[in-house]
PDB file of C-alpha atoms and ligand atoms in Angstrom:
ATOM      1  CA  MET A   1      -9.186  22.184 -28.557  1.00 37.00           C
ATOM      2  CA  SER A   2      -6.992  19.014 -27.542  1.00 38.00           C
ATOM      3  CA  ALA A   3      -7.845  17.113 -24.956  1.00 38.00           C
ATOM      4  CA  PRO A   4      -6.525  17.371 -21.338  1.00 35.00           C
ATOM      5  CA  SER A   5      -3.665  15.646 -20.421  1.00 37.00           C
ATOM      6  CA  PRO A   6      -4.132  13.052 -17.876  1.00 37.00           C
ATOM      7  CA  ARG A   7      -2.483  15.335 -15.450  1.00 36.00           C
ATOM      8  CA  ALA A   8      -4.942  18.248 -16.638  1.00 31.00           C
ATOM      9  CA  GLY A   9      -7.072  15.984 -16.317  1.00 35.00           C
ATOM     10  CA  TRP A  10      -6.202  15.092 -12.443  1.00 35.00           C
ATOM     11  CA  TRP A  11      -5.786  18.726 -11.556  1.00 28.00           C
ATOM     12  CA  ALA A  12      -9.084  19.627 -12.939  1.00 30.00           C
ATOM     13  CA  ARG A  13     -10.615  16.498 -10.685  1.00 38.00           C
ATOM     14  CA  ARG A  14      -8.343  18.220  -7.438  1.00 37.00           C
ATOM     15  CA  ARG A  15      -9.800  21.869  -7.985  1.00 29.00           C
ATOM     16  CA  SER A  16     -13.514  20.938  -9.148  1.00 31.00           C
ATOM     17  CA  ARG A  17     -13.337  18.889  -5.871  1.00 31.00           C
ATOM     18  CA  SER A  18     -14.879  15.809  -7.234  1.00 34.00           C
ATOM     19  CA  CYS A  19     -13.903  12.177  -6.132  1.00 49.00           C
ATOM     20  CA  TRP A  20     -12.185   9.394  -7.562  1.00 48.00           C
ATOM     21  CA  ARG A  21     -15.045   6.733  -8.867  1.00 37.00           C
ATOM     22  CA  ARG A  22     -15.047   3.342  -7.849  1.00 39.00           C
ATOM     23  CA  ARG A  23     -15.114   1.286 -10.968  1.00 33.00           C
ATOM     24  CA  SER A  24     -13.433  -2.437 -11.811  1.00 35.00           C
ATOM     25  CA  SER A  25      -9.821  -2.134 -12.431  1.00 38.00           C
ATOM     26  CA  ARG A  26      -6.896  -4.213 -14.298  1.00 37.00           C
ATOM     27  CA  SER A  27      -3.314  -3.896 -13.446  1.00 39.00           C
ATOM     28  CA  SER A  28      -0.977  -2.339 -15.253  1.00 39.00           C
ATOM     29  CA  ALA A  29       0.876  -5.111 -15.824  1.00 38.00           C
ATOM     30  CA  ALA A  30       0.478  -8.077 -17.475  1.00 33.00           C
ATOM     31  CA  THR A  31      -0.779 -10.532 -14.723  1.00 34.00           C
ATOM     32  CA  PRO A  32      -4.181  -9.526 -14.208  1.00 33.00           C
ATOM     33  CA  SER A  33      -5.382  -9.177 -10.724  1.00 37.00           C
ATOM     34  CA  PRO A  34      -8.603 -10.114  -8.677  1.00 37.00           C
ATOM     35  CA  ARG A  35     -10.854  -7.305  -9.406  1.00 37.00           C
ATOM     36  CA  ARG A  36     -11.244  -5.517  -5.928  1.00 39.00           C
ATOM     37  CA  VAL A  37     -14.250  -5.323  -4.134  1.00 33.00           C
ATOM     38  CA  ALA A  38     -14.276  -2.546  -2.333  1.00 35.00           C
ATOM     39  CA  THR A  39     -17.351  -1.596  -0.593  1.00 32.00           C
ATOM     40  CA  SER A  40     -16.198   1.705   1.791  1.00 36.00           C
ATOM     41  CA  THR A  41     -18.927   4.665   1.536  1.00 35.00           C
ATOM     42  CA  ARG A  42     -16.078   6.889   3.444  1.00 41.00           C
ATOM     43  CA  SER A  43     -17.149  10.439   2.454  1.00 39.00           C
ATOM     44  CA  CYS A  44     -15.306  13.401   1.271  1.00 43.00           C
ATOM     45  CA  GLN A  45     -15.249  16.924   1.988  1.00 40.00           C
ATOM     46  CA  GLY A  46     -14.400  17.591  -1.865  1.00 42.00           C
ATOM     47  CA  CYS A  47     -17.612  16.267  -3.573  1.00 43.00           C
ATOM     48  CA  GLY A  48     -19.536  17.193  -0.056  1.00 43.00           C
ATOM     49  CA  ASP A  49     -19.520  14.593   2.038  1.00 38.00           C
ATOM     50  CA  GLY A  50     -16.697  15.459   4.865  1.00 41.00           C
ATOM     51  CA  HIS A  51     -13.243  14.320   4.167  1.00 39.00           C
ATOM     52  CA  GLY A  52     -10.847  16.230   3.061  1.00 41.00           C
ATOM     53  CA  ASP A  53     -10.487  20.331   1.080  1.00 43.00           C
ATOM     54  CA  ARG A  54      -8.754  18.730  -1.567  1.00 44.00           C
ATOM     55  CA  GLY A  55     -10.394  16.539  -3.779  1.00 48.00           C
ATOM     56  CA  GLY A  56      -7.898  13.951  -3.573  1.00 56.00           C
ATOM     57  CA  PRO A  57      -8.653  10.387  -3.131  1.00 63.00           C
ATOM     58  CA  HIS A  58     -11.855   9.668  -1.588  1.00 73.00           C
ATOM     59  CA  VAL A  59     -10.578   6.126  -0.992  1.00 85.00           C
ATOM     60  CA  ILE A  60      -7.484   4.875   1.412  1.00 96.00           C
ATOM     61  CA  VAL A  61      -4.393   3.636  -1.109  1.00 97.00           C
ATOM     62  CA  TYR A  62      -2.761   0.704   0.412  1.00 98.00           C
ATOM     63  CA  LEU A  63       0.716  -0.031  -0.575  1.00 98.00           C
ATOM     64  CA  VAL A  64       1.733  -3.368   0.175  1.00 98.00           C
ATOM     65  CA  GLY A  65       5.050  -5.408  -1.192  1.00 98.00           C
ATOM     66  CA  MET A  66       8.001  -7.359  -0.545  1.00 98.00           C
ATOM     67  CA  PRO A  67      10.311  -5.812   2.601  1.00 97.00           C
ATOM     68  CA  GLY A  68      12.170  -3.357   0.722  1.00 97.00           C
ATOM     69  CA  SER A  69       9.698  -3.035  -2.731  1.00 98.00           C
ATOM     70  CA  GLY A  70       9.535   0.513  -1.123  1.00 98.00           C
ATOM     71  CA  LYS A  71       6.625   1.323   0.564  1.00 98.00           C
ATOM     72  CA  SER A  72       8.179   3.147   3.425  1.00 98.00           C
ATOM     73  CA  THR A  73       9.848   5.577   0.882  1.00 98.00           C
ATOM     74  CA  VAL A  74       7.503   6.057  -2.246  1.00 98.00           C
ATOM     75  CA  GLY A  75       4.186   6.579   0.405  1.00 98.00           C
ATOM     76  CA  PRO A  76       5.156   9.929   1.604  1.00 98.00           C
ATOM     77  CA  GLU A  77       5.549  10.872  -2.137  1.00 98.00           C
ATOM     78  CA  LEU A  78       2.610   9.319  -3.001  1.00 97.00           C
ATOM     79  CA  ALA A  79       0.317  11.282  -0.336  1.00 97.00           C
ATOM     80  CA  ARG A  80       2.231  14.285  -0.664  1.00 97.00           C
ATOM     81  CA  ARG A  81       1.100  14.149  -4.636  1.00 96.00           C
ATOM     82  CA  LEU A  82      -2.133  12.958  -3.703  1.00 94.00           C
ATOM     83  CA  GLY A  83      -2.404  15.858  -0.799  1.00 94.00           C
ATOM     84  CA  VAL A  84      -3.514  12.683   2.103  1.00 95.00           C
ATOM     85  CA  PRO A  85      -1.731  11.849   5.080  1.00 96.00           C
ATOM     86  CA  PHE A  86       0.639   9.275   5.247  1.00 98.00           C
ATOM     87  CA  VAL A  87       0.484   6.280   7.816  1.00 98.00           C
ATOM     88  CA  GLU A  88       2.951   3.982   8.183  1.00 98.00           C
ATOM     89  CA  LEU A  89       1.004   0.534   9.890  1.00 98.00           C
ATOM     90  CA  ASP A  90       4.196  -0.905  12.018  1.00 98.00           C
ATOM     91  CA  GLU A  91       4.463   2.549  13.774  1.00 98.00           C
ATOM     92  CA  GLN A  92       0.978   2.434  14.458  1.00 98.00           C
ATOM     93  CA  ILE A  93       1.999  -1.192  15.769  1.00 98.00           C
ATOM     94  CA  GLU A  94       4.949   0.259  18.077  1.00 98.00           C
ATOM     95  CA  ARG A  95       2.538   3.134  19.083  1.00 97.00           C
ATOM     96  CA  ALA A  96      -0.029   0.740  20.511  1.00 97.00           C
ATOM     97  CA  ALA A  97       2.531  -1.720  21.900  1.00 97.00           C
ATOM     98  CA  GLY A  98       5.101   0.565  23.458  1.00 98.00           C
ATOM     99  CA  VAL A  99       7.653  -1.308  22.226  1.00 97.00           C
ATOM    100  CA  SER A 100       9.006  -1.943  18.201  1.00 97.00           C
ATOM    101  CA  VAL A 101       8.552  -4.286  15.935  1.00 97.00           C
ATOM    102  CA  ARG A 102      11.636  -6.040  16.774  1.00 96.00           C
ATOM    103  CA  GLU A 103      10.699  -6.648  20.160  1.00 97.00           C
ATOM    104  CA  ILE A 104       7.522  -7.924  19.711  1.00 98.00           C
ATOM    105  CA  PHE A 105       9.461 -10.701  17.690  1.00 97.00           C
ATOM    106  CA  GLU A 106      11.461 -11.661  20.346  1.00 96.00           C
ATOM    107  CA  ARG A 107       9.191 -10.798  23.140  1.00 97.00           C
ATOM    108  CA  ASP A 108       5.726 -12.266  21.779  1.00 97.00           C
ATOM    109  CA  GLY A 109       6.788 -14.025  18.440  1.00 97.00           C
ATOM    110  CA  GLU A 110       4.802 -13.443  14.979  1.00 97.00           C
ATOM    111  CA  ALA A 111       1.768 -14.837  16.231  1.00 98.00           C
ATOM    112  CA  ARG A 112       1.223 -11.628  18.645  1.00 98.00           C
ATOM    113  CA  PHE A 113       2.574  -9.448  15.947  1.00 98.00           C
ATOM    114  CA  ARG A 114       0.229 -10.617  13.351  1.00 98.00           C
ATOM    115  CA  GLU A 115      -3.316 -10.179  16.280  1.00 98.00           C
ATOM    116  CA  LEU A 116      -1.861  -6.379  16.876  1.00 98.00           C
ATOM    117  CA  GLU A 117      -1.222  -5.749  13.015  1.00 98.00           C
ATOM    118  CA  ALA A 118      -4.656  -7.423  12.502  1.00 98.00           C
ATOM    119  CA  ALA A 119      -5.926  -4.614  14.920  1.00 98.00           C
ATOM    120  CA  ALA A 120      -3.704  -1.558  13.496  1.00 98.00           C
ATOM    121  CA  LEU A 121      -4.912  -1.797   9.964  1.00 98.00           C
ATOM    122  CA  VAL A 122      -8.854  -2.554  11.989  1.00 97.00           C
ATOM    123  CA  ASP A 123      -8.244   1.112  12.818  1.00 97.00           C
ATOM    124  CA  ALA A 124      -6.167   2.456   9.968  1.00 97.00           C
ATOM    125  CA  GLY A 125      -8.683   1.396   7.634  1.00 95.00           C
ATOM    126  CA  SER A 126     -11.532   3.047   9.696  1.00 94.00           C
ATOM    127  CA  ASN A 127      -9.947   6.423   9.298  1.00 91.00           C
ATOM    128  CA  ASP A 128      -9.751   9.519   6.697  1.00 91.00           C
ATOM    129  CA  PRO A 129      -8.655   8.825   3.059  1.00 94.00           C
ATOM    130  CA  SER A 130      -5.006   8.002   3.036  1.00 96.00           C
ATOM    131  CA  VAL A 131      -1.786   6.604   1.771  1.00 98.00           C
ATOM    132  CA  ILE A 132      -0.975   3.714   4.032  1.00 98.00           C
ATOM    133  CA  SER A 133       2.109   1.613   3.994  1.00 98.00           C
ATOM    134  CA  CYS A 134       1.991  -2.183   5.182  1.00 98.00           C
ATOM    135  CA  GLY A 135       4.154  -4.582   6.509  1.00 98.00           C
ATOM    136  CA  GLY A 136       5.112  -7.274   3.827  1.00 98.00           C
ATOM    137  CA  GLY A 137       2.683  -9.393   5.639  1.00 98.00           C
ATOM    138  CA  VAL A 138      -0.244  -8.282   5.833  1.00 98.00           C
ATOM    139  CA  VAL A 139      -1.771 -10.135   2.976  1.00 97.00           C
ATOM    140  CA  LEU A 140      -0.921 -13.544   5.056  1.00 97.00           C
ATOM    141  CA  GLU A 141      -3.979 -13.156   7.168  1.00 96.00           C
ATOM    142  CA  PRO A 142      -7.267 -13.852   5.583  1.00 97.00           C
ATOM    143  CA  ALA A 143      -8.968 -10.781   7.999  1.00 97.00           C
ATOM    144  CA  ASN A 144      -6.535  -8.605   6.796  1.00 98.00           C
ATOM    145  CA  ARG A 145      -7.069  -8.944   2.908  1.00 97.00           C
ATOM    146  CA  VAL A 146     -10.661  -8.607   3.980  1.00 97.00           C
ATOM    147  CA  THR A 147      -9.985  -5.561   5.952  1.00 97.00           C
ATOM    148  CA  LEU A 148      -8.298  -4.276   3.000  1.00 97.00           C
ATOM    149  CA  ARG A 149     -10.528  -4.705  -0.113  1.00 96.00           C
ATOM    150  CA  ALA A 150     -13.435  -3.584   2.058  1.00 95.00           C
ATOM    151  CA  THR A 151     -11.759  -0.255   3.153  1.00 95.00           C
ATOM    152  CA  GLY A 152      -9.077   0.916  -0.071  1.00 95.00           C
ATOM    153  CA  GLU A 153      -7.369   0.344  -3.442  1.00 95.00           C
ATOM    154  CA  ILE A 154      -4.232  -2.076  -2.885  1.00 97.00           C
ATOM    155  CA  VAL A 155      -1.297  -1.312  -4.658  1.00 98.00           C
ATOM    156  CA  PHE A 156       1.711  -3.837  -4.856  1.00 98.00           C
ATOM    157  CA  LEU A 157       4.714  -2.643  -5.539  1.00 98.00           C
ATOM    158  CA  SER A 158       6.671  -5.228  -7.464  1.00 98.00           C
ATOM    159  CA  VAL A 159      10.145  -5.622  -7.406  1.00 98.00           C
ATOM    160  CA  PRO A 160      12.298  -8.216  -9.107  1.00 98.00           C
ATOM    161  CA  LEU A 161      14.306 -10.466  -6.260  1.00 98.00           C
ATOM    162  CA  GLU A 162      17.644  -9.565  -7.594  1.00 97.00           C
ATOM    163  CA  VAL A 163      16.930  -5.922  -7.026  1.00 97.00           C
ATOM    164  CA  LEU A 164      15.145  -6.745  -3.197  1.00 97.00           C
ATOM    165  CA  ARG A 165      18.772  -9.126  -2.872  1.00 96.00           C
ATOM    166  CA  ALA A 166      20.243  -5.132  -3.249  1.00 96.00           C
ATOM    167  CA  ARG A 167      18.588  -3.219  -1.304  1.00 96.00           C
ATOM    168  CA  VAL A 168      17.753  -5.902   1.573  1.00 96.00           C
ATOM    169  CA  ARG A 169      20.580  -7.451   3.695  1.00 94.00           C
ATOM    170  CA  PRO A 170      19.412  -9.965   6.542  1.00 95.00           C
ATOM    171  CA  GLY A 171      19.661  -8.582   9.879  1.00 91.00           C
ATOM    172  CA  ALA A 172      18.413  -8.814  13.818  1.00 83.00           C
ATOM    173  CA  ASP A 173      16.242  -4.900  12.443  1.00 88.00           C
ATOM    174  CA  ARG A 174      14.378  -7.919  10.115  1.00 94.00           C
ATOM    175  CA  PRO A 175      12.853 -10.606  12.198  1.00 95.00           C
ATOM    176  CA  LEU A 176      11.227 -12.654   9.515  1.00 97.00           C
ATOM    177  CA  ILE A 177      15.331 -11.455   7.185  1.00 97.00           C
ATOM    178  CA  ARG A 178      17.852 -12.970   9.441  1.00 95.00           C
ATOM    179  CA  SER A 179      19.547 -15.189   7.633  1.00 95.00           C
ATOM    180  CA  GLU A 180      21.102 -15.831   3.822  1.00 94.00           C
ATOM    181  CA  GLY A 181      18.066 -17.549   1.648  1.00 96.00           C
ATOM    182  CA  ASP A 182      15.242 -15.598   4.378  1.00 97.00           C
ATOM    183  CA  LEU A 183      14.617 -12.804   1.537  1.00 98.00           C
ATOM    184  CA  GLU A 184      14.443 -15.925  -1.279  1.00 98.00           C
ATOM    185  CA  LYS A 185      12.051 -18.024   0.936  1.00 97.00           C
ATOM    186  CA  LEU A 186       9.560 -14.891   1.308  1.00 98.00           C
ATOM    187  CA  PHE A 187       9.688 -13.881  -2.320  1.00 98.00           C
ATOM    188  CA  LEU A 188       8.504 -16.988  -3.615  1.00 98.00           C
ATOM    189  CA  ASP A 189       6.528 -17.542  -0.899  1.00 97.00           C
ATOM    190  CA  ARG A 190       4.720 -14.104  -1.141  1.00 97.00           C
ATOM    191  CA  GLU A 191       5.246 -12.622  -4.779  1.00 97.00           C
ATOM    192  CA  PRO A 192       2.374 -15.070  -5.884  1.00 97.00           C
ATOM    193  CA  LEU A 193       0.032 -13.770  -3.366  1.00 97.00           C
ATOM    194  CA  TYR A 194       0.801  -9.956  -3.233  1.00 98.00           C
ATOM    195  CA  ARG A 195       0.218 -10.252  -7.193  1.00 96.00           C
ATOM    196  CA  GLU A 196      -3.145 -12.370  -6.994  1.00 95.00           C
ATOM    197  CA  PHE A 197      -4.501  -9.865  -4.174  1.00 96.00           C
ATOM    198  CA  ALA A 198      -3.430  -6.378  -5.270  1.00 97.00           C
ATOM    199  CA  ALA A 199      -6.266  -4.491  -7.535  1.00 95.00           C
ATOM    200  CA  HIS A 200      -2.861  -2.413  -9.235  1.00 97.00           C
ATOM    201  CA  VAL A 201       0.946  -3.893  -9.910  1.00 97.00           C
ATOM    202  CA  VAL A 202       3.410  -1.326 -10.427  1.00 98.00           C
ATOM    203  CA  ASP A 203       6.767  -1.903 -10.883  1.00 98.00           C
ATOM    204  CA  ALA A 204       8.853   0.055  -7.662  1.00 98.00           C
ATOM    205  CA  SER A 205      12.650  -0.648  -8.863  1.00 97.00           C
ATOM    206  CA  GLY A 206      12.663   2.942  -9.515  1.00 97.00           C
ATOM    207  CA  SER A 207      13.299   6.340  -7.488  1.00 98.00           C
ATOM    208  CA  ALA A 208      10.205   6.865  -4.897  1.00 98.00           C
ATOM    209  CA  GLN A 209       9.290   9.799  -6.975  1.00 98.00           C
ATOM    210  CA  ASP A 210       8.958   8.307 -10.600  1.00 98.00           C
ATOM    211  CA  VAL A 211       7.043   4.934  -8.452  1.00 98.00           C
ATOM    212  CA  ALA A 212       4.991   7.335  -6.910  1.00 98.00           C
ATOM    213  CA  ALA A 213       3.880   9.104 -10.110  1.00 98.00           C
ATOM    214  CA  ALA A 214       3.507   5.831 -11.705  1.00 98.00           C
ATOM    215  CA  ILE A 215       0.801   5.169  -8.474  1.00 97.00           C
ATOM    216  CA  GLU A 216      -1.234   8.002  -9.341  1.00 96.00           C
ATOM    217  CA  LYS A 217      -1.034   7.508 -13.297  1.00 95.00           C
ATOM    218  CA  GLU A 218      -2.575   3.968 -12.791  1.00 95.00           C
ATOM    219  CA  LEU A 219      -5.261   5.702 -10.125  1.00 93.00           C
ATOM    220  CA  LEU A 220      -5.600   7.515 -12.335  1.00 89.00           C
ATOM    221  CA  ARG A 221      -6.197   5.548 -15.594  1.00 88.00           C
ATOM    222  CA  TRP A 222      -8.760   3.381 -13.187  1.00 82.00           C
ATOM    223  CA  SER A 223     -10.390   6.124 -11.420  1.00 78.00           C
ATOM    224  CA  ALA A 224     -10.990   8.057 -15.748  1.00 72.00           C
TER     225      ALA A 224
HETATM  226  C1  S3P B   1       7.206  -7.817   8.289  1.00 78.57           C
HETATM  227  C2  S3P B   1       7.870  -6.738   7.231  1.00 78.57           C
HETATM  228  C3  S3P B   1       8.150  -5.846   8.181  1.00 78.57           C
HETATM  229  C4  S3P B   1       7.472  -5.851   9.267  1.00 78.57           C
HETATM  230  C5  S3P B   1       7.609  -6.965   9.566  1.00 78.57           C
HETATM  231  C6  S3P B   1       7.081  -8.129   9.316  1.00 78.57           C
HETATM  232  C7  S3P B   1       6.678  -9.086   7.092  1.00 78.57           C
HETATM  233  O1  S3P B   1       8.038  -4.646   7.252  1.00 78.57           O
HETATM  234  O2  S3P B   1       5.818  -5.870   9.605  1.00 78.57           O
HETATM  235  O3  S3P B   1       8.752  -7.555  10.680  1.00 78.57           O
HETATM  236  O4  S3P B   1       6.348 -10.474   7.396  1.00 78.57           O
HETATM  237  O5  S3P B   1       7.411  -9.270   6.141  1.00 78.57           O
HETATM  238  P1  S3P B   1       8.497  -4.047   6.100  1.00 78.57           P
HETATM  239  O6  S3P B   1       7.838  -5.097   4.868  1.00 78.57           O
HETATM  240  O7  S3P B   1       7.800  -2.570   5.857  1.00 78.57           O
HETATM  241  O8  S3P B   1       9.778  -4.368   6.326  1.00 78.57           O
END
């Protein structure tokens, strides 16, 4: 009998209602990333202790990456595939603040936004398994990095600068990318940080469907 395909294995795991196992991981990308030290004790109904009924991931999957890397479009697709809710962290911040991210930046400044972002992350990270799209700057705060690592799997959506340039136009809706050159500066500052920090690095130049499939495969590979 031939060995089951990863997809078959994935469904078998889902159907048998078991959880993804945790273990050290290397990214599928060439650049190594630090090992996660996720310590969540979150439980699963599927494995007999409580989170969902579809045998999906035992953990939160955090999507990090540059503005324009596709977190908000890949996220819902990945969540659908994994059978867990999708959460947009910026929307949680807006809900809590009662105003848009742009208004928070304009009215109270970036430092205040980062405080609200950190609080929203702690809140989201204490919930059930889900896919969470994080704002591009979430990794800047050391406290956020602790929260992310402690509560989930971090996936960096890696997109080359030239692809980002085609996707992201400077403008008022992007508080930190208002002028020509802002995107490039953010990219140079942050790309190494994302790459160093995330346990999983996935090329996100393609369609949301393709990227979500690649993430699922990467997570499966890690859990196998
Ligand atoms: C930010 C990115 C934005 C939003 C805020 C700050 C950043 O989210 O959180 O404007 O620091 O890069 P997206 O990455 O979804 O655009």
